[in-house]
Amino acid sequence: MPFAHPPFVPLSPAAAHPPPAIAKLAASLSRPGARLGADQNPKLFHSLHQEHSSVLSLAADGACIYTGSQDGQISVWDKTTFKLTAVLRGHTGSVLALEYAPDKHWLFSASGDSTIRVWNTRNHAPLYLLHPHGETDSGDLYSLVWCSALQTLYFGCQNTSLQWFPFSATALERASFGSGAPISSDGATIHSGTSTPTSIARKAHKFFDSYPRHTHRPADLNARNPTCATCLPAALSASLQSAASASALTDTPSSPASSSGPSASPPLAGCVRGERLSAPMAVLQVPPESVVFSAHYGYVYCIALVPASNREGSDDVFFEEDVPGRGAQLVTGSGDSTVKLWQLPDGAGLDAPPRLLHTFDCGAGAVLALTVRGDTVFAGCQDGLVKVWDLETRTLVRTLLVVENVDILSMSMLYSDLYVCSANGEIQRWSASFDLVGSWRAHEGIILSSIITRLPPPDETQEVDQGLEKFTLVTGGNDDMIKVWEITPPVASRHAMSELSGFGGSTDISKSINDILVYALTKFVGIPSVSNSPAHKEDCRQAAIWLRKCFTQLGAEASLLPTGQTTNPLVLATFHGTRTAPSRPRVLFYGHYDVIAARPAGWTSDPFTLTGRNGYLYGRGATDNKGPVMAVACAAADLLARRALAVDLVLLVEGEEEAGSGGFVEAVKRHKDAIGPIDSILVSNSTWIAEDTPCITYGLRGVVHCNISSDGPDLHSGVDGGAAREPMLDMVKLLGTLTDETNRIAIPDFYDQVRPLTEDERQLYKVLSSVTQTPASLLAARWREPSLTVHNIEVSGPRNSTVIPSKAKAHISVRIVPDQDLATIAAALQAHLRREFARTQSRNRLNVTIDQTADWWLGNLDDPWFHALESAVKDEWGVDPLRIREGGSIPSVPYLEKEFSCHALHLPLGQSSDQAHLHDERISLSNLRRGKRVVERFLSNVASTPAPSPI
């Protein structure tokens, strides 16, 4: 079917006015914020009454608010006095969309009469009349957006097309003048010009003006299906028709001085007016090459520009400052339940049509409203849903259930706060973390339009501090009211988009890279990207977006790679070395931007505010792993700025490391071509073993995580104790079989493949023992010997002393070392547990599962790139680095070695007292800066070092 209009039905009184309990997100999975309450809702600053006509559209400039009405007029309200100062007449159909172009001081209005009019906002004179391609064949014109960078107007049509008109000198030369006296730029009458038909002359359209097929009647204007009568999405048609029939449409009173045209006569039947209209200055026509036919399979209800940098209340920056070559983009929403992303032309191809990049299927009925912030698109749909899409990864971030079964008709954003206007007259305010932080009844009818705008200062000569600006949310409804709400910008978000401009519009290398390093780390730590907490899911995504933008500003080509619907994206960035070289080594740096939770208790300062004290930077992630990530990126940026980067540095930063690296392996395999060939892998995700001596890590243990459960019936300890096999006792006995009396692991053949201790290792442990004052045997036990740990035992039931728990569950882990085989050890562990449980002859049930595994890793100490790293450390610190191993595991390191067939190197930057994962996590400022210089030296060293042989 060529069109997909939603099966709209009129809103019943119950749907339009749900009980307060229903309107408060009873079915939503998003949590209400702490600010939710009547005292936190915006104050009504002013109310304006638009006589006998619904407020379908809104726009504002510095001095006025413009309201488009159902009767075809545009009312102009002064922002200071809130008086009606002018009425703009000319349209013969409902004014469905308004758009202000601040660079031109123009107001665009789109109508159900299939025309767009352009007005001069300085004197409210008409300038242009724009006909879409095919004129009335396009039907109602529902949506408008102005792109100042291209000087082009884009609009969405009822006939499913996307059209545009560039207001270039060439296009304007083809304009013809109207039949009446055209108006000059200062509003005076010009007594010359040629005769051109106005928009009053309108032929019947065979589709939009047709009767139902069973009537066998030809199309005619009186059918009104649905060009003027349904000047909104069909869901509102019945409501508006009843409102229109209840009160006749009349002109807004205005004096000749305040009106832009002559007094209007009473309207004729329908929306077509019988008055004589002032002809605009020039008549324009969209050429056929400026049309995307069937852009959607439904009416194009809404349209928005990406980024929304020219919209009041936006903190977006233009992409040309952020991602070279990306330029502006367009998103469109339609009755076919999709949002489409279009790339707008830039550079030499300014005449090229928008190019479709992606189609997002909302699956929730018609998309009736769109708004944008950064790389995030909010799509307001039928039935009270807002779909939140990430443009970078093309994934659905969140679905907000605003009010169940009530359509969302308009949305506005003030920085990170989203204002959602529903057909039941209610407005909700949502925070950047998708918390509902405000909800109030704004209109007695349907809210049809909304905008964010600033109010001028009371004294016109007074300059207002940017932080003291007064923002308002202006809403319009079918109750003929315009409401002006005084709203407060959100408290400056630690990861606000505008804070990215702190690097400068483009990378400002005139600043010290060391200053950029600390500045960037301050912003990075300020994002609470806790990957194992659902409450911080959006923070993790914002951390990825911020990091991608940061890498871009430092000189890399960066993008986000999706890892799955429930996992955080990867950040991929490439710093390209000197391109004149015939071939360049390629180094992959692996890190992570997620952190573990940080309870304020025990912290001297806010864990998500980077705080400097006594030469250390304190904050969650400072040493694990945000500090090292920024040090490596700034090292590449410094070399790049000095034209000294002779290698390609590829950064692969994940957001699930602290939660098991979910989706990492699959995403790397899927995007391996984008990552490219790799010669060596660099990691910095551990600490030194002492305070003052630098180290290089060359080994990690592997790990097998296992869950064990024993199940039986709930029993009473006084009645059944001693007569029944208790799951808890079974569990205790079973765990006791895992080790012997000397604490060695008792799994058969467990130690057969453990690599023996060599004499060179023995001497190394003696040296390390003298440095750390730790016995060599203890160091060896931590680093190169396997171990088994019982992490916890849990029981079911009320934990009452009279109840025998029906279920006991334990979590254990086994650390493995070279040359133990990961799969063999995992299978042997499971077999041992099942065998020992069978010996107990218990009637209870045993369940054993392997949840996570990671292989061991051992570096190649003879690798030339390992020596290059050792030389870099020695040249910076003046001493030979210690060669150490770690008892922990990093699953991604051995995997990346196997995937890219190259060796990995591990450079720890932090000290042993850095408190990773603990309270007061920190990193030494000196270590951070000198670690950056070590990376610079290493990258310079490997540029002249032969590429290592593949594994």
Short mmCIF file of C-alpha atoms in Angstrom, two decimals, residues 108 179 214 266 301 324 360 420 518 529 540 556 600 670 675 717 808 822 896 900:
data_model
loop_
_atom_site.label_atom_id
_atom_site.label_comp_id
_atom_site.label_asym_id
_atom_site.label_seq_id
_atom_site.Cartn_x
_atom_site.Cartn_y
_atom_site.Cartn_z
CA PHE A 108 8.36 30.62 7.09
CA SER A 179 -0.98 39.85 -9.26
CA HIS A 214 -18.39 3.71 -2.81
CA PRO A 266 -16.00 36.49 7.60
CA TYR A 301 4.50 14.93 9.95
CA PRO A 324 35.06 17.03 9.38
CA PHE A 360 14.65 3.66 12.19
CA VAL A 420 6.93 16.21 26.12
CA VAL A 518 43.97 17.22 32.75
CA SER A 529 29.76 5.56 33.43
CA CYS A 540 27.66 5.12 29.73
CA ALA A 556 41.51 11.26 15.20
CA PRO A 600 30.25 8.34 48.54
CA ARG A 670 31.86 -7.73 12.96
CA ILE A 675 39.67 -1.58 12.72
CA SER A 717 14.30 -27.22 61.20
CA ALA A 808 22.05 -22.89 48.51
CA LEU A 822 41.02 -22.92 29.64
CA LEU A 896 42.86 -9.54 20.73
CA PHE A 900 44.85 -9.95 15.15
#
